[in-house]
Every structure is written in structure tokens, then in C-alpha cells.
PDB file of C-alpha atoms in Angstrom:
ATOM      1  CA  MET A   6     -18.972 -30.147   3.860  1.00 69.00           C
ATOM      2  CA  LEU A   7     -16.882 -32.461   6.028  1.00 64.00           C
ATOM      3  CA  LYS A   8     -13.728 -30.627   4.939  1.00 65.00           C
ATOM      4  CA  GLY A   9     -15.334 -27.351   6.044  1.00 62.00           C
ATOM      5  CA  VAL A  10     -16.181 -28.786   9.466  1.00 56.00           C
ATOM      6  CA  HIS A  11     -12.612 -30.058   9.896  1.00 50.00           C
ATOM      7  CA  GLN A  12     -11.253 -26.620   8.970  1.00 56.00           C
ATOM      8  CA  MET A  13     -13.595 -24.937  11.456  1.00 56.00           C
ATOM      9  CA  ILE A  14     -12.448 -27.281  14.242  1.00 54.00           C
ATOM     10  CA  LYS A  15      -8.806 -26.645  13.319  1.00 55.00           C
ATOM     11  CA  ASP A  16      -9.401 -22.882  13.420  1.00 56.00           C
ATOM     12  CA  LEU A  17     -11.043 -23.084  16.863  1.00 60.00           C
ATOM     13  CA  ARG A  18      -8.165 -25.008  18.412  1.00 64.00           C
ATOM     14  CA  PRO A  19      -5.345 -25.448  15.947  1.00 71.00           C
ATOM     15  CA  PRO A  20      -3.039 -28.400  16.651  1.00 77.00           C
ATOM     16  CA  ILE A  21      -0.125 -25.955  16.553  1.00 78.00           C
ATOM     17  CA  LEU A  22      -1.341 -24.525  19.885  1.00 85.00           C
ATOM     18  CA  ASP A  23      -0.867 -27.890  21.619  1.00 77.00           C
ATOM     19  CA  ASP A  24       2.203 -28.919  19.629  1.00 82.00           C
ATOM     20  CA  LEU A  25       4.266 -25.707  19.544  1.00 83.00           C
ATOM     21  CA  GLY A  26       2.607 -23.319  21.988  1.00 88.00           C
ATOM     22  CA  LEU A  27       0.904 -19.963  22.104  1.00 93.00           C
ATOM     23  CA  GLU A  28       3.574 -17.961  20.278  1.00 94.00           C
ATOM     24  CA  SER A  29       3.547 -20.240  17.234  1.00 92.00           C
ATOM     25  CA  ALA A  30      -0.256 -20.347  17.177  1.00 93.00           C
ATOM     26  CA  ILE A  31      -0.476 -16.534  17.147  1.00 95.00           C
ATOM     27  CA  LYS A  32       2.111 -16.349  14.344  1.00 95.00           C
ATOM     28  CA  TRP A  33      -0.011 -18.866  12.402  1.00 93.00           C
ATOM     29  CA  VAL A  34      -3.076 -16.605  12.735  1.00 94.00           C
ATOM     30  CA  LEU A  35      -1.056 -13.566  11.666  1.00 96.00           C
ATOM     31  CA  GLU A  36       0.223 -15.378   8.584  1.00 95.00           C
ATOM     32  CA  LYS A  37      -3.244 -16.643   7.724  1.00 92.00           C
ATOM     33  CA  HIS A  38      -5.276 -13.459   8.267  1.00 95.00           C
ATOM     34  CA  ILE A  39      -2.860 -10.521   8.045  1.00 96.00           C
ATOM     35  CA  VAL A  40      -0.172 -11.381   5.511  1.00 94.00           C
ATOM     36  CA  GLU A  41      -2.744 -12.565   2.961  1.00 90.00           C
ATOM     37  CA  LYS A  42      -4.293  -9.072   3.111  1.00 93.00           C
ATOM     38  CA  GLY A  43      -0.940  -7.405   2.381  1.00 94.00           C
ATOM     39  CA  ILE A  44      -0.600  -6.083   5.937  1.00 97.00           C
ATOM     40  CA  ARG A  45       2.817  -6.110   7.589  1.00 98.00           C
ATOM     41  CA  TYR A  46       3.178  -7.441  11.114  1.00 98.00           C
ATOM     42  CA  ARG A  47       5.709  -7.466  13.916  1.00 98.00           C
ATOM     43  CA  PHE A  48       5.531 -10.099  16.651  1.00 98.00           C
ATOM     44  CA  GLU A  49       7.480  -9.465  19.853  1.00 98.00           C
ATOM     45  CA  THR A  50       7.842 -11.772  22.832  1.00 96.00           C
ATOM     46  CA  ALA A  51       9.452 -11.369  26.218  1.00 96.00           C
ATOM     47  CA  GLY A  52      10.033 -14.153  28.707  1.00 92.00           C
ATOM     48  CA  SER A  53       9.082 -17.755  28.165  1.00 87.00           C
ATOM     49  CA  GLY A  54       5.728 -19.481  28.244  1.00 83.00           C
ATOM     50  CA  GLU A  55       7.455 -22.748  29.132  1.00 80.00           C
ATOM     51  CA  GLU A  56       9.213 -21.156  32.115  1.00 79.00           C
ATOM     52  CA  LEU A  57       5.967 -19.610  33.328  1.00 78.00           C
ATOM     53  CA  LYS A  58       4.122 -22.898  32.879  1.00 79.00           C
ATOM     54  CA  ALA A  59       6.793 -24.624  34.999  1.00 77.00           C
ATOM     55  CA  VAL A  60       6.238 -22.292  37.982  1.00 74.00           C
ATOM     56  CA  ALA A  61       2.463 -21.988  37.673  1.00 74.00           C
ATOM     57  CA  PRO A  62       0.630 -23.641  40.552  1.00 73.00           C
ATOM     58  CA  ALA A  63      -1.111 -26.948  39.857  1.00 73.00           C
ATOM     59  CA  ALA A  64      -4.467 -25.192  40.273  1.00 67.00           C
ATOM     60  CA  VAL A  65      -3.785 -23.149  37.109  1.00 77.00           C
ATOM     61  CA  ASP A  66      -5.100 -24.805  33.952  1.00 86.00           C
ATOM     62  CA  TYR A  67      -2.338 -23.477  31.712  1.00 85.00           C
ATOM     63  CA  ALA A  68      -3.803 -25.132  28.586  1.00 85.00           C
ATOM     64  CA  LYS A  69      -7.086 -23.288  29.177  1.00 88.00           C
ATOM     65  CA  LEU A  70      -5.231 -20.026  29.753  1.00 91.00           C
ATOM     66  CA  GLU A  71      -3.325 -20.446  26.477  1.00 92.00           C
ATOM     67  CA  LEU A  72      -6.539 -21.297  24.625  1.00 92.00           C
ATOM     68  CA  VAL A  73      -8.305 -18.185  25.925  1.00 94.00           C
ATOM     69  CA  LEU A  74      -5.360 -15.955  25.005  1.00 95.00           C
ATOM     70  CA  PHE A  75      -5.201 -17.577  21.581  1.00 95.00           C
ATOM     71  CA  ARG A  76      -8.928 -17.055  20.970  1.00 93.00           C
ATOM     72  CA  VAL A  77      -8.687 -13.378  21.984  1.00 95.00           C
ATOM     73  CA  ALA A  78      -5.674 -12.857  19.705  1.00 96.00           C
ATOM     74  CA  GLN A  79      -7.439 -14.715  16.888  1.00 94.00           C
ATOM     75  CA  GLU A  80     -10.583 -12.578  17.198  1.00 93.00           C
ATOM     76  CA  ALA A  81      -8.581  -9.347  17.283  1.00 96.00           C
ATOM     77  CA  ILE A  82      -6.378 -10.328  14.334  1.00 97.00           C
ATOM     78  CA  ILE A  83      -9.315 -11.460  12.201  1.00 94.00           C
ATOM     79  CA  ASN A  84     -11.105  -8.184  12.989  1.00 92.00           C
ATOM     80  CA  ILE A  85      -8.034  -6.223  11.904  1.00 96.00           C
ATOM     81  CA  GLY A  86      -7.909  -8.135   8.632  1.00 95.00           C
ATOM     82  CA  LYS A  87     -11.606  -7.562   7.965  1.00 93.00           C
ATOM     83  CA  HIS A  88     -12.237  -4.044   9.224  1.00 92.00           C
ATOM     84  CA  ALA A  89      -9.171  -1.988  10.184  1.00 95.00           C
ATOM     85  CA  GLU A  90      -7.732  -1.098   6.777  1.00 96.00           C
ATOM     86  CA  ALA A  91      -4.363  -1.207   8.536  1.00 97.00           C
ATOM     87  CA  ASP A  92      -0.901  -1.197   6.996  1.00 98.00           C
ATOM     88  CA  ASN A  93       0.869  -2.507  10.113  1.00 98.00           C
ATOM     89  CA  VAL A  94       0.049  -4.722  13.082  1.00 98.00           C
ATOM     90  CA  THR A  95       2.153  -5.311  16.176  1.00 98.00           C
ATOM     91  CA  VAL A  96       1.542  -8.144  18.629  1.00 98.00           C
ATOM     92  CA  ARG A  97       3.433  -8.174  21.915  1.00 98.00           C
ATOM     93  CA  LEU A  98       3.330 -11.172  24.231  1.00 97.00           C
ATOM     94  CA  ALA A  99       5.122 -10.927  27.583  1.00 97.00           C
ATOM     95  CA  PHE A 100       5.445 -13.799  30.020  1.00 93.00           C
ATOM     96  CA  GLY A 101       6.196 -12.254  33.401  1.00 91.00           C
ATOM     97  CA  GLU A 102       6.848 -13.905  36.743  1.00 85.00           C
ATOM     98  CA  THR A 103       3.198 -13.766  37.775  1.00 88.00           C
ATOM     99  CA  ALA A 104       1.231 -12.770  34.672  1.00 92.00           C
ATOM    100  CA  ILE A 105       0.937 -12.837  30.905  1.00 95.00           C
ATOM    101  CA  ASP A 106       0.441  -9.557  29.076  1.00 97.00           C
ATOM    102  CA  MET A 107      -0.612  -9.323  25.450  1.00 98.00           C
ATOM    103  CA  GLU A 108      -1.039  -6.263  23.284  1.00 98.00           C
ATOM    104  CA  ILE A 109      -2.390  -6.160  19.746  1.00 98.00           C
ATOM    105  CA  GLU A 110      -2.071  -2.829  17.976  1.00 98.00           C
ATOM    106  CA  ASP A 111      -2.845  -1.655  14.454  1.00 98.00           C
ATOM    107  CA  ASP A 112      -2.485   1.614  12.549  1.00 98.00           C
ATOM    108  CA  GLY A 113      -5.852   1.271  10.842  1.00 97.00           C
ATOM    109  CA  LYS A 114      -8.909   3.458  10.687  1.00 96.00           C
ATOM    110  CA  GLY A 115      -9.899   2.897  14.328  1.00 94.00           C
ATOM    111  CA  PHE A 116     -13.382   3.393  15.709  1.00 89.00           C
ATOM    112  CA  ASP A 117     -15.294   5.175  18.436  1.00 84.00           C
ATOM    113  CA  THR A 118     -15.403   2.694  21.319  1.00 79.00           C
ATOM    114  CA  GLU A 119     -18.368   4.409  22.976  1.00 76.00           C
ATOM    115  CA  THR A 120     -20.421   4.004  19.813  1.00 74.00           C
ATOM    116  CA  VAL A 121     -19.546   0.302  19.524  1.00 63.00           C
ATOM    117  CA  TYR A 122     -20.243  -0.499  23.179  1.00 56.00           C
ATOM    118  CA  GLY A 123     -23.407   1.613  23.079  1.00 56.00           C
ATOM    119  CA  ALA A 124     -24.586  -0.197  19.952  1.00 52.00           C
ATOM    120  CA  PHE A 125     -24.005  -3.523  21.707  1.00 48.00           C
ATOM    121  CA  ARG A 126     -26.247  -2.466  24.584  1.00 50.00           C
ATOM    122  CA  LYS A 127     -29.006  -1.750  22.057  1.00 49.00           C
ATOM    123  CA  ASP A 128     -28.460  -4.456  19.424  1.00 54.00           C
ATOM    124  CA  HIS A 129     -26.417  -7.287  21.026  1.00 46.00           C
ATOM    125  CA  HIS A 130     -24.783  -8.012  17.663  1.00 45.00           C
ATOM    126  CA  VAL A 131     -22.596  -4.969  17.078  1.00 45.00           C
ATOM    127  CA  GLY A 132     -19.375  -5.220  19.091  1.00 52.00           C
ATOM    128  CA  LEU A 133     -20.091  -8.783  20.169  1.00 58.00           C
ATOM    129  CA  GLY A 134     -16.479  -9.818  19.447  1.00 75.00           C
ATOM    130  CA  LEU A 135     -15.075  -7.191  21.810  1.00 78.00           C
ATOM    131  CA  ILE A 136     -17.580  -8.097  24.518  1.00 80.00           C
ATOM    132  CA  GLY A 137     -16.761 -11.802  24.130  1.00 86.00           C
ATOM    133  CA  MET A 138     -13.022 -11.150  24.372  1.00 90.00           C
ATOM    134  CA  GLY A 139     -13.523  -9.204  27.592  1.00 90.00           C
ATOM    135  CA  GLU A 140     -15.734 -11.915  29.072  1.00 90.00           C
ATOM    136  CA  ARG A 141     -13.203 -14.659  28.255  1.00 92.00           C
ATOM    137  CA  ILE A 142     -10.396 -12.728  29.938  1.00 95.00           C
ATOM    138  CA  ALA A 143     -12.572 -11.872  32.965  1.00 94.00           C
ATOM    139  CA  LEU A 144     -13.138 -15.609  33.527  1.00 92.00           C
ATOM    140  CA  LEU A 145      -9.377 -15.854  34.115  1.00 93.00           C
ATOM    141  CA  ASP A 146      -9.483 -12.904  36.568  1.00 93.00           C
ATOM    142  CA  GLY A 147      -7.739 -10.837  33.915  1.00 96.00           C
ATOM    143  CA  THR A 148      -8.415  -7.480  32.320  1.00 96.00           C
ATOM    144  CA  LEU A 149      -8.890  -6.404  28.733  1.00 95.00           C
ATOM    145  CA  SER A 150      -8.894  -2.811  27.574  1.00 94.00           C
ATOM    146  CA  VAL A 151      -9.613  -1.435  24.136  1.00 93.00           C
ATOM    147  CA  ARG A 152      -8.278   1.937  23.084  1.00 95.00           C
ATOM    148  CA  SER A 153      -9.286   3.204  19.695  1.00 94.00           C
ATOM    149  CA  GLU A 154     -10.003   6.459  17.987  1.00 92.00           C
ATOM    150  CA  PRO A 155     -11.235   7.111  14.461  1.00 94.00           C
ATOM    151  CA  GLY A 156      -8.211   7.620  12.213  1.00 94.00           C
ATOM    152  CA  ARG A 157      -5.729   6.558  14.901  1.00 95.00           C
ATOM    153  CA  GLY A 158      -5.855   2.753  14.979  1.00 96.00           C
ATOM    154  CA  THR A 159      -6.699   0.387  17.796  1.00 96.00           C
ATOM    155  CA  ARG A 160      -4.836  -1.133  20.738  1.00 97.00           C
ATOM    156  CA  ILE A 161      -6.144  -4.110  22.696  1.00 97.00           C
ATOM    157  CA  SER A 162      -4.300  -4.780  25.955  1.00 98.00           C
ATOM    158  CA  VAL A 163      -4.724  -7.966  27.989  1.00 98.00           C
ATOM    159  CA  HIS A 164      -3.379  -8.827  31.440  1.00 97.00           C
ATOM    160  CA  VAL A 165      -3.906 -12.302  32.922  1.00 95.00           C
ATOM    161  CA  PRO A 166      -2.472 -13.212  36.325  1.00 93.00           C
ATOM    162  CA  VAL A 167      -0.687 -16.546  36.712  1.00 89.00           C
ATOM    163  CA  LEU A 168       0.464 -16.669  40.298  1.00 73.00           C
ATOM    164  CA  GLY A 169       3.698 -18.516  40.950  1.00 50.00           C
ATOM    165  CA  PRO A 170       4.601 -20.423  44.139  1.00 45.00           C
ATOM    166  CA  GLY A 171       3.678 -18.497  47.242  1.00 46.00           C
ATOM    167  CA  GLY A 172       1.917 -15.904  45.072  1.00 47.00           C
TER     168      GLY A 172
END
């Protein structure tokens, strides 16, 4: 039981996030939850998290920002592995001058977003992961959008502002 608790803690905030950063932590989740299902993935990055961290104002808790982005990516990737029946997954992470953008896209079976969000309003269990992801990003003054269609896969897009000096 103790081993299970340690694994759960490691999954919630893997040491790789603190040691090697957001990019490595997302790759770890992809390897753990996508590759083992036989799904191919592509991981693309633009810019540098370290450079953005260096110009972020002191008021920005960059560790918290990375943790929230990691948790959103983790939730999306685990959902793909469990539900999407995808063959391919693409994760894009872009560190801009004033924001971080992340996109997670699969070519799986997709779903009707209105049905999922409507079911959440009635049941509060269905679609809870998507609602939680949106709430986490909103706490950072960011936005999360989900585009999906049955038979056409799913795309989750995240934008989180990180204002630089004078921004």
C-alpha cells in the first residue's frame, strides 16, 4: 500500500518536473500513457521555458504555472490513452515572450462537446476532467478551449499569459 501511495504522489508532481522542467515531464507522461498503448506521438516545442522564466516578473509563481500546465497535459494525455482510440497524438508547447501556449491533439474517435458539458451540468461526474482543466487554467488568467467532433479527434488549446518586464 505504501508503494501505491508513493507512486500516486510521484504521478501528481513527478520529480522530473522540478529537476528537468515542463517539457521533460510532459514527455514522461506521453511515454507512460501513450506509448504503452501503441499510440504514436509527436512533441514539438518552440522557445524556451528557461528564457521565459528568466524574464517573468517576480510576482509570477513560475513553479505553480508549470505544475498547472503539467496537470492539464497529464489529464488530457491520460484521457487520450483511456478513451480516444487514437493512432497519433501531437503535443505542441510554445514559450512566447509574454505567454505559454499548449496544444494537445489526437486523431481518435472524438466526442460531442455539447453532450459532455451538458452531462456535467446534470451529473457533475461526466466531463469533470475537462471542467477541472478549464478551472485550473482560469486561475492563471488563461484560457482553455476544447474542439472535438465524433470521428474527427480532439484538440485542447491552452493559453496562459506570463507578462514580462513592463508588460
